[in-house]
Amino acid sequence: MSAPRKAFAVAAGIAMFGAAVALLAAVAHIPKPVLDDGLGPRMLPALVAGFLLVLAMGFTQAAWQGRVPDAVNDPEEAPDPGGLARAGWLVAGLVTLFCLLAFTGVGLAGMAGFALFAKAFGSRSFPHALLIGAILTLVVWALFDQLLGVQLGGLIHVGSWRLG
């Protein structure tokens, strides 16, 4: 790794470290609920900030030692073919997710969005991606609704029929 690239990588690691510390400081300002059992509005941001802090420290150490890979010069890191089509599938997944969310609920919107995202990343079986999307959406919805008490809306609602 050349000296300018090493200096840039170290600076980027220090910036990531600073951002993680700032995020931890911001988490400290989130009001603590009256009935706090540990799983409150501060837990997940604190976990994410702590994880980012550990990653930033590891990246900075690796950059300082010159062990950060330079993907620009790696022949195996060439762009995948069909990049524009992949971007189109990602946009289609986002649009589908946001458009269906209000009309069908979190379950169907998440399932359809996941299947389109999976297609963008090379999934060959759309029904398989729909099934995995349905399972993951159900797990995430149950985690938020049942464990954390965060209301994401109905799992599935079509017209006047609702589930969850």
Coordinates of N, CA, C and O in Angstrom, one line a residue:
M1 N 0.9 -1.2 0.0 CA 0.0 0.0 0.0 C 0.9 1.2 0.0 O 1.8 1.3 0.8
S2 N 0.6 2.2 -0.9 CA 1.4 3.4 -1.0 C 1.2 4.3 0.2 O 0.1 4.2 0.9
A3 N 2.1 5.2 0.5 CA 2.0 6.0 1.6 C 0.8 6.9 1.6 O 0.1 7.1 2.6
P4 N 0.4 7.6 0.5 CA -0.8 8.4 0.5 C -2.1 7.6 0.7 O -2.9 8.0 1.5
R5 N -2.1 6.4 0.2 CA -3.3 5.5 0.4 C -3.3 5.1 1.9 O -4.4 5.0 2.5
K6 N -2.2 4.8 2.5 CA -2.1 4.4 3.9 C -2.6 5.6 4.7 O -3.4 5.4 5.7
A7 N -2.1 6.8 4.4 CA -2.5 7.9 5.2 C -4.0 8.2 5.1 O -4.7 8.5 6.1
F8 N -4.5 8.0 3.9 CA -6.0 8.2 3.7 C -6.8 7.2 4.5 O -7.8 7.5 5.1
A9 N -6.3 5.9 4.4 CA -7.0 4.8 5.2 C -7.0 5.1 6.7 O -8.0 4.9 7.3
V10 N -5.9 5.5 7.2 CA -5.8 5.8 8.6 C -6.7 7.0 9.0 O -7.4 6.9 10.0
A11 N -6.7 8.0 8.1 CA -7.6 9.2 8.3 C -9.1 8.7 8.3 O -9.9 9.2 9.1
A12 N -9.4 7.8 7.4 CA -10.8 7.3 7.3 C -11.1 6.5 8.5 O -12.2 6.6 9.1
G13 N -10.2 5.7 9.0 CA -10.4 5.0 10.3 C -10.7 5.9 11.5 O -11.5 5.7 12.3
I14 N -9.9 7.0 11.5 CA -10.0 7.9 12.6 C -11.4 8.6 12.5 O -12.1 8.9 13.5
A15 N -11.8 9.0 11.3 CA -13.1 9.6 11.1 C -14.2 8.6 11.5 O -15.2 9.1 12.1
M16 N -14.1 7.4 11.1 CA -15.1 6.4 11.5 C -15.2 6.2 13.1 O -16.2 6.2 13.6
F17 N -14.0 6.3 13.7 CA -13.9 6.2 15.1 C -14.6 7.4 15.8 O -15.4 7.3 16.7
G18 N -14.4 8.6 15.2 CA -15.0 9.8 15.7 C -16.5 9.8 15.5 O -17.3 10.2 16.4
A19 N -17.0 9.3 14.4 CA -18.4 9.2 14.1 C -19.1 8.2 15.1 O -20.2 8.4 15.6
A20 N -18.4 7.1 15.4 CA -19.0 6.1 16.3 C -19.0 6.7 17.7 O -20.0 6.5 18.5
V21 N -18.0 7.5 18.1 CA -18.0 8.1 19.5 C -19.2 9.1 19.5 O -19.9 9.3 20.5
A22 N -19.3 9.9 18.4 CA -20.4 10.9 18.4 C -21.8 10.2 18.4 O -22.7 10.7 19.1
L23 N -21.9 9.0 17.8 CA -23.2 8.3 17.9 C -23.4 7.8 19.3 O -24.5 7.9 19.8
L24 N -22.4 7.3 20.0 CA -22.5 6.9 21.4 C -22.9 8.1 22.2 O -23.8 8.0 23.1
A25 N -22.4 9.3 22.0 CA -22.7 10.5 22.7 C -24.2 10.8 22.5 O -24.9 11.2 23.4
A26 N -24.6 10.7 21.2 CA -26.0 11.0 20.9 C -27.0 10.0 21.6 O -28.1 10.4 22.0
V27 N -26.6 8.7 21.7 CA -27.4 7.7 22.3 C -27.6 8.1 23.8 O -28.7 7.9 24.4
A28 N -26.6 8.7 24.4 CA -26.7 9.1 25.8 C -27.8 10.1 26.1 O -28.3 10.2 27.2
H29 N -28.1 10.8 25.0 CA -29.1 11.9 25.1 C -30.6 11.4 24.9 O -31.5 12.2 25.0
I30 N -30.7 10.2 24.5 CA -32.0 9.6 24.3 C -32.7 9.4 25.7 O -32.1 8.8 26.6
P31 N -33.9 10.0 25.9 CA -34.5 9.9 27.2 C -34.7 8.5 27.6 O -35.2 7.7 26.8
K32 N -34.5 8.2 28.9 CA -34.7 6.9 29.5 C -36.2 6.8 29.9 O -36.7 7.6 30.6
P33 N -36.8 5.7 29.4 CA -38.2 5.5 29.8 C -38.4 5.3 31.3 O -37.5 4.9 32.0
V34 N -39.6 5.6 31.8 CA -39.8 5.5 33.2 C -39.7 4.0 33.6 O -39.1 3.7 34.6
L35 N -40.3 3.2 32.9 CA -40.3 1.7 33.1 C -39.2 1.1 32.2 O -39.6 0.6 31.1
D36 N -38.0 1.2 32.6 CA -36.9 0.7 31.7 C -36.5 -0.7 32.1 O -36.0 -0.9 33.3
D37 N -36.7 -1.7 31.3 CA -36.3 -3.0 31.6 C -35.0 -3.4 30.8 O -34.7 -4.6 30.6
G38 N -34.4 -2.4 30.2 CA -33.2 -2.7 29.4 C -33.4 -2.7 27.9 O -32.5 -2.4 27.1
L39 N -34.6 -3.1 27.5 CA -34.9 -3.2 26.1 C -35.7 -1.9 25.7 O -36.9 -2.0 25.4
G40 N -35.1 -0.8 25.8 CA -35.8 0.4 25.5 C -35.3 1.1 24.2 O -34.6 0.4 23.4
P41 N -35.6 2.3 24.1 CA -35.2 3.0 22.8 C -33.7 3.3 22.8 O -33.2 3.7 21.7
R42 N -32.9 3.0 23.8 CA -31.5 3.3 23.8 C -30.7 2.0 23.5 O -29.5 2.1 23.1
M43 N -31.3 0.8 23.7 CA -30.5 -0.4 23.6 C -30.0 -0.6 22.1 O -28.8 -0.8 22.0
L44 N -30.8 -0.6 21.1 CA -30.3 -0.9 19.8 C -29.4 0.1 19.2 O -28.3 -0.3 18.7
P45 N -29.7 1.4 19.4 CA -28.7 2.4 18.9 C -27.3 2.2 19.7 O -26.3 2.4 19.1
A46 N -27.4 1.9 21.0 CA -26.1 1.7 21.7 C -25.4 0.5 21.2 O -24.1 0.6 21.1
L47 N -26.1 -0.6 20.9 CA -25.4 -1.8 20.4 C -24.8 -1.5 19.0 O -23.6 -1.9 18.7
V48 N -25.5 -0.8 18.1 CA -25.0 -0.4 16.8 C -23.8 0.5 17.0 O -22.7 0.3 16.3
A49 N -23.8 1.5 17.8 CA -22.7 2.4 18.0 C -21.5 1.7 18.6 O -20.4 1.9 18.1
G50 N -21.7 0.8 19.5 CA -20.6 0.0 20.1 C -20.0 -0.9 19.0 O -18.7 -1.0 18.9
F51 N -20.8 -1.5 18.2 CA -20.3 -2.4 17.1 C -19.5 -1.5 16.1 O -18.4 -2.0 15.7
L52 N -20.0 -0.4 15.7 CA -19.3 0.5 14.8 C -18.0 1.0 15.4 O -17.0 1.1 14.7
L53 N -17.9 1.2 16.7 CA -16.7 1.6 17.4 C -15.7 0.5 17.3 O -14.5 0.8 17.0
V54 N -16.1 -0.7 17.5 CA -15.1 -1.8 17.4 C -14.6 -2.0 16.0 O -13.4 -2.2 15.8
L55 N -15.5 -1.9 15.0 CA -15.1 -2.0 13.6 C -14.1 -0.8 13.3 O -13.2 -1.1 12.5
A56 N -14.4 0.4 13.7 CA -13.5 1.5 13.4 C -12.2 1.3 14.0 O -11.1 1.6 13.4
M57 N -12.1 0.8 15.2 CA -10.8 0.5 15.9 C -10.0 -0.5 15.1 O -8.8 -0.4 14.9
G58 N -10.7 -1.6 14.7 CA -10.1 -2.6 13.9 C -9.6 -2.1 12.5 O -8.5 -2.5 12.1
F59 N -10.4 -1.3 11.9 CA -10.0 -0.8 10.6 C -8.8 0.1 10.7 O -7.9 0.1 9.9
T60 N -8.8 1.0 11.7 CA -7.7 1.9 12.0 C -6.4 1.2 12.2 O -5.4 1.6 11.7
Q61 N -6.5 0.2 13.1 CA -5.3 -0.6 13.4 C -4.8 -1.3 12.1 O -3.6 -1.3 11.8
A62 N -5.7 -1.9 11.3 CA -5.2 -2.5 10.1 C -4.7 -1.5 9.1 O -3.7 -1.8 8.4
A63 N -5.3 -0.3 9.0 CA -4.7 0.7 8.1 C -3.4 1.2 8.6 O -2.5 1.4 7.8
W64 N -3.2 1.3 9.9 CA -1.9 1.7 10.4 C -0.8 0.7 10.1 O 0.3 1.1 9.8
Q65 N -1.2 -0.5 10.1 CA -0.2 -1.6 9.8 C -0.1 -1.9 8.3 O 0.7 -2.7 7.9
G66 N -0.9 -1.1 7.5 CA -0.8 -1.3 6.0 C -1.5 -2.6 5.5 O -1.2 -3.1 4.5
R67 N -2.4 -3.1 6.3 CA -3.1 -4.4 5.9 C -4.5 -4.1 5.3 O -5.2 -5.1 5.2
V68 N -4.8 -2.9 4.9 CA -6.1 -2.7 4.3 C -6.0 -3.0 2.9 O -5.2 -2.5 2.2
P69 N -6.9 -3.9 2.4 CA -6.8 -4.3 1.0 C -7.2 -3.1 0.1 O -8.0 -2.3 0.4
D70 N -6.5 -3.0 -1.1 CA -6.8 -2.0 -2.0 C -7.6 -2.6 -3.2 O -7.0 -3.2 -4.1
A71 N -8.9 -2.5 -3.1 CA -9.8 -3.1 -4.1 C -9.6 -2.5 -5.5 O -9.9 -3.2 -6.5
V72 N -9.0 -1.3 -5.6 CA -8.9 -0.7 -6.9 C -7.9 -1.5 -7.8 O -8.1 -1.7 -9.0
N73 N -6.9 -2.1 -7.2 CA -5.8 -2.8 -7.9 C -6.1 -4.3 -7.9 O -5.2 -5.0 -8.4
D74 N -7.2 -4.8 -7.4 CA -7.4 -6.2 -7.3 C -8.2 -6.7 -8.5 O -9.4 -6.2 -8.7
P75 N -7.7 -7.5 -9.3 CA -8.4 -8.0 -10.5 C -9.7 -8.7 -10.2 O -10.6 -8.8 -11.1
E76 N -9.8 -9.3 -9.0 CA -11.0 -10.1 -8.7 C -12.1 -9.2 -8.2 O -13.2 -9.7 -8.0
E77 N -11.8 -7.9 -8.0 CA -12.8 -7.0 -7.6 C -13.5 -6.1 -8.7 O -13.9 -5.0 -8.5
A78 N -13.5 -6.7 -9.9 CA -14.1 -6.0 -11.0 C -15.6 -5.9 -10.8 O -16.2 -6.8 -10.1
P79 N -16.3 -4.9 -11.3 CA -17.7 -4.8 -11.2 C -18.4 -6.0 -11.8 O -18.0 -6.6 -12.8
D80 N -19.5 -6.5 -11.1 CA -20.3 -7.6 -11.6 C -21.0 -7.2 -12.9 O -21.4 -6.0 -13.1
P81 N -21.1 -8.1 -13.8 CA -21.9 -7.8 -15.1 C -23.3 -7.5 -14.8 O -23.9 -8.0 -13.8
G82 N -23.9 -6.6 -15.6 CA -25.3 -6.3 -15.4 C -25.6 -5.3 -14.2 O -26.6 -5.4 -13.6
G83 N -24.7 -4.4 -14.0 CA -24.8 -3.5 -12.8 C -26.0 -2.6 -12.9 O -26.7 -2.4 -11.9
L84 N -26.3 -2.2 -14.1 CA -27.5 -1.3 -14.3 C -28.8 -2.1 -14.0 O -29.7 -1.6 -13.4
A85 N -28.9 -3.3 -14.5 CA -30.0 -4.2 -14.2 C -30.2 -4.4 -12.7 O -31.3 -4.4 -12.2
R86 N -29.1 -4.7 -12.1 CA -29.1 -4.9 -10.6 C -29.6 -3.6 -9.9 O -30.4 -3.7 -9.0
A87 N -29.1 -2.5 -10.3 CA -29.6 -1.2 -9.7 C -31.1 -1.1 -10.0 O -31.8 -0.6 -9.1
G88 N -31.6 -1.5 -11.1 CA -33.0 -1.4 -11.4 C -33.8 -2.3 -10.5 O -34.9 -1.9 -10.0
W89 N -33.3 -3.5 -10.2 CA -34.0 -4.4 -9.3 C -34.1 -3.8 -7.9 O -35.1 -4.0 -7.2
L90 N -33.0 -3.2 -7.5 CA -32.9 -2.6 -6.2 C -34.0 -1.4 -6.1 O -34.7 -1.3 -5.1
V91 N -34.0 -0.6 -7.1 CA -35.0 0.5 -7.1 C -36.4 0.0 -7.1 O -37.3 0.4 -6.4
A92 N -36.6 -1.1 -7.9 CA -38.0 -1.7 -8.0 C -38.3 -2.3 -6.6 O -39.5 -2.1 -6.2
G93 N -37.4 -2.8 -5.9 CA -37.7 -3.4 -4.5 C -38.0 -2.2 -3.6 O -39.0 -2.4 -2.8
L94 N -37.3 -1.1 -3.6 CA -37.6 0.0 -2.8 C -39.0 0.6 -3.1 O -39.8 0.9 -2.2
V95 N -39.3 0.8 -4.4 CA -40.5 1.4 -4.8 C -41.7 0.4 -4.4 O -42.7 0.9 -3.8
T96 N -41.5 -0.8 -4.6 CA -42.5 -1.8 -4.2 C -42.8 -1.8 -2.7 O -43.9 -1.8 -2.2
L97 N -41.7 -1.8 -2.0 CA -41.8 -1.8 -0.5 C -42.6 -0.6 0.0 O -43.5 -0.7 0.8
F98 N -42.2 0.6 -0.5 CA -42.9 1.8 0.0 C -44.3 1.9 -0.5 O -45.2 2.4 0.2
C99 N -44.6 1.5 -1.7 CA -45.9 1.6 -2.3 C -46.9 0.6 -1.7 O -48.0 1.0 -1.4
L100 N -46.4 -0.6 -1.4 CA -47.3 -1.6 -0.8 C -47.5 -1.5 0.7 O -48.5 -2.0 1.2
L101 N -46.6 -0.8 1.3 CA -46.6 -0.7 2.8 C -47.9 -0.2 3.3 O -48.5 -0.8 4.2
A102 N -48.5 0.9 2.7 CA -49.7 1.5 3.2 C -50.9 0.6 2.9 O -51.9 0.7 3.6
F103 N -50.9 -0.1 1.8 CA -52.0 -0.9 1.3 C -52.1 -2.3 1.8 O -53.2 -2.9 1.9
T104 N -51.0 -2.9 2.0 CA -51.0 -4.4 2.3 C -50.4 -4.7 3.7 O -50.4 -5.9 4.1
G105 N -49.7 -3.8 4.3 CA -49.1 -4.0 5.6 C -47.7 -4.4 5.4 O -47.1 -4.6 4.3
V106 N -47.0 -4.6 6.6 CA -45.6 -4.9 6.6 C -45.3 -6.2 6.0 O -44.3 -6.4 5.3
G107 N -46.1 -7.2 6.2 CA -45.8 -8.6 5.8 C -45.7 -8.7 4.3 O -44.7 -9.2 3.8
L108 N -46.7 -8.3 3.5 CA -46.7 -8.5 2.1 C -45.7 -7.6 1.4 O -45.0 -7.9 0.5
A109 N -45.6 -6.3 1.9 CA -44.7 -5.4 1.4 C -43.2 -5.8 1.6 O -42.4 -5.8 0.7
G110 N -42.9 -6.3 2.8 CA -41.6 -6.8 3.1 C -41.2 -8.0 2.3 O -40.1 -8.2 1.8
M111 N -42.2 -8.9 2.1 CA -41.9 -10.1 1.3 C -41.6 -9.8 -0.1 O -40.7 -10.3 -0.7
A112 N -42.4 -8.9 -0.7 CA -42.2 -8.5 -2.1 C -40.9 -7.8 -2.3 O -40.2 -8.0 -3.2
G113 N -40.7 -6.8 -1.4 CA -39.4 -6.1 -1.4 C -38.2 -7.0 -1.3 O -37.2 -6.8 -2.0
F114 N -38.3 -7.9 -0.4 CA -37.1 -8.8 -0.2 C -36.9 -9.6 -1.4 O -35.7 -9.8 -1.9
A115 N -37.9 -10.1 -2.1 CA -37.8 -10.9 -3.3 C -37.1 -10.1 -4.4 O -36.3 -10.6 -5.1
L116 N -37.5 -8.9 -4.5 CA -36.9 -8.0 -5.6 C -35.4 -7.7 -5.2 O -34.6 -7.6 -6.1
F117 N -35.1 -7.5 -3.9 CA -33.8 -7.2 -3.5 C -32.9 -8.5 -3.8 O -31.8 -8.4 -4.2
A118 N -33.5 -9.7 -3.5 CA -32.8 -10.9 -3.7 C -32.5 -11.1 -5.2 O -31.4 -11.5 -5.6
K119 N -33.4 -10.7 -6.1 CA -33.2 -10.8 -7.5 C -32.0 -9.8 -7.9 O -31.2 -10.2 -8.8
A120 N -31.9 -8.7 -7.3 CA -30.8 -7.8 -7.6 C -29.5 -8.4 -7.2 O -28.5 -8.0 -7.8
F121 N -29.5 -9.2 -6.2 CA -28.2 -9.8 -5.8 C -28.0 -11.2 -6.3 O -27.2 -12.0 -5.8
G122 N -28.8 -11.6 -7.4 CA -28.5 -12.8 -8.1 C -29.3 -14.0 -7.8 O -29.0 -15.1 -8.2
S123 N -30.4 -13.8 -7.1 CA -31.3 -15.0 -6.8 C -31.9 -15.5 -8.1 O -32.4 -14.7 -8.9
R124 N -31.9 -16.8 -8.2 CA -32.5 -17.4 -9.4 C -33.9 -17.9 -9.2 O -34.7 -18.1 -10.2
S125 N -34.3 -18.1 -8.0 CA -35.6 -18.6 -7.7 C -36.5 -17.6 -7.0 O -36.3 -17.3 -5.8
F126 N -37.4 -17.0 -7.7 CA -38.3 -15.9 -7.2 C -39.2 -16.5 -6.1 O -39.4 -15.9 -5.0
P127 N -39.8 -17.7 -6.3 CA -40.7 -18.2 -5.2 C -39.9 -18.5 -3.9 O -40.4 -18.3 -2.8
H128 N -38.7 -19.0 -4.1 CA -37.8 -19.2 -2.9 C -37.5 -17.9 -2.2 O -37.6 -17.9 -1.0
A129 N -37.2 -16.9 -2.9 CA -37.0 -15.6 -2.3 C -38.2 -15.0 -1.6 O -38.1 -14.4 -0.6
L130 N -39.4 -15.3 -2.2 CA -40.7 -14.8 -1.6 C -40.9 -15.5 -0.3 O -41.3 -14.9 0.7
L131 N -40.6 -16.8 -0.2 CA -40.7 -17.6 1.0 C -39.8 -17.1 2.1 O -40.2 -16.9 3.2
I132 N -38.5 -16.9 1.7 CA -37.5 -16.4 2.7 C -37.9 -15.0 3.2 O -37.8 -14.7 4.4
G133 N -38.4 -14.2 2.2 CA -38.9 -12.9 2.6 C -40.0 -12.9 3.6 O -40.1 -12.1 4.5
A134 N -40.9 -13.8 3.3 CA -42.1 -13.9 4.3 C -41.6 -14.3 5.7 O -42.1 -13.8 6.7
I135 N -40.7 -15.3 5.7 CA -40.2 -15.8 7.0 C -39.5 -14.6 7.8 O -39.7 -14.4 8.9
L136 N -38.6 -14.0 7.0 CA -37.8 -12.9 7.7 C -38.7 -11.7 8.1 O -38.5 -11.2 9.2
T137 N -39.7 -11.4 7.3 CA -40.6 -10.3 7.6 C -41.4 -10.7 8.9 O -41.6 -9.8 9.7
L138 N -41.8 -11.9 8.9 CA -42.6 -12.3 10.1 C -41.7 -12.3 11.4 O -42.2 -11.8 12.4
V139 N -40.5 -12.7 11.3 CA -39.6 -12.7 12.4 C -39.3 -11.2 12.9 O -39.4 -10.9 14.1
V140 N -39.0 -10.4 11.9 CA -38.7 -9.0 12.3 C -40.0 -8.3 12.8 O -39.9 -7.6 13.8
W141 N -41.1 -8.5 12.2 CA -42.4 -7.9 12.7 C -42.6 -8.4 14.2 O -43.0 -7.6 15.0
A142 N -42.5 -9.7 14.4 CA -42.7 -10.3 15.7 C -41.7 -9.7 16.7 O -42.1 -9.4 17.9
L143 N -40.5 -9.6 16.3 CA -39.5 -9.0 17.2 C -39.9 -7.6 17.7 O -39.8 -7.3 18.8
F144 N -40.2 -6.8 16.7 CA -40.6 -5.4 17.0 C -41.9 -5.3 17.8 O -42.0 -4.6 18.8
D145 N -42.9 -6.0 17.3 CA -44.3 -5.9 17.9 C -44.4 -6.6 19.2 O -44.9 -6.0 20.2
Q146 N -43.9 -7.8 19.3 CA -44.0 -8.6 20.5 C -43.0 -8.3 21.6 O -43.3 -8.1 22.8
L147 N -41.7 -8.3 21.2 CA -40.6 -8.2 22.1 C -40.3 -6.7 22.5 O -40.2 -6.4 23.7
L148 N -40.2 -5.9 21.5 CA -39.9 -4.5 21.8 C -41.1 -3.6 22.0 O -40.9 -2.5 22.5
G149 N -42.3 -4.0 21.6 CA -43.5 -3.2 21.8 C -43.5 -2.1 20.8 O -44.3 -1.1 21.1
V150 N -42.8 -2.1 19.7 CA -42.9 -1.0 18.7 C -43.9 -1.4 17.6 O -43.8 -2.5 17.0
Q151 N -44.9 -0.6 17.5 CA -46.0 -1.0 16.5 C -45.6 -0.6 15.1 O -45.4 0.6 14.8
L152 N -45.5 -1.6 14.3 CA -45.2 -1.4 12.9 C -46.4 -1.4 12.0 O -46.3 -1.3 10.8
G153 N -47.6 -1.5 12.6 CA -48.8 -1.7 11.9 C -49.1 -3.2 11.7 O -48.4 -4.0 12.2
G154 N -50.2 -3.4 11.0 CA -50.6 -4.8 10.8 C -49.6 -5.6 10.0 O -49.0 -5.0 9.1
L155 N -49.5 -6.9 10.3 CA -48.6 -7.7 9.5 C -49.1 -7.8 8.1 O -48.4 -7.6 7.1
I156 N -50.4 -8.1 7.9 CA -51.0 -8.1 6.6 C -52.4 -7.5 6.7 O -53.2 -7.8 7.6
H157 N -52.7 -6.6 5.9 CA -54.1 -6.0 5.8 C -54.4 -5.7 4.3 O -53.7 -5.1 3.6
V158 N -55.5 -6.3 3.9 CA -56.0 -6.1 2.6 C -57.5 -5.7 2.7 O -58.3 -6.5 3.2
G159 N -57.8 -4.5 2.3 CA -59.1 -4.0 2.5 C -59.5 -3.9 4.0 O -58.7 -3.2 4.8
S160 N -60.5 -4.5 4.4 CA -60.9 -4.5 5.8 C -60.4 -5.7 6.6 O -60.5 -5.7 7.8
W161 N -59.7 -6.6 5.9 CA -59.2 -7.8 6.6 C -57.8 -7.5 7.1 O -56.9 -7.0 6.4
R162 N -57.5 -7.9 8.4 CA -56.2 -7.6 9.0 C -55.7 -8.8 9.7 O -56.5 -9.6 10.3
L163 N -54.4 -9.0 9.7 CA -53.7 -10.0 10.5 C -52.6 -9.3 11.2 O -51.7 -8.7 10.6
G164 N -52.6 -9.5 12.5 CA -51.6 -8.9 13.4 C -51.8 -7.5 13.8 O -52.3 -6.6 13.5

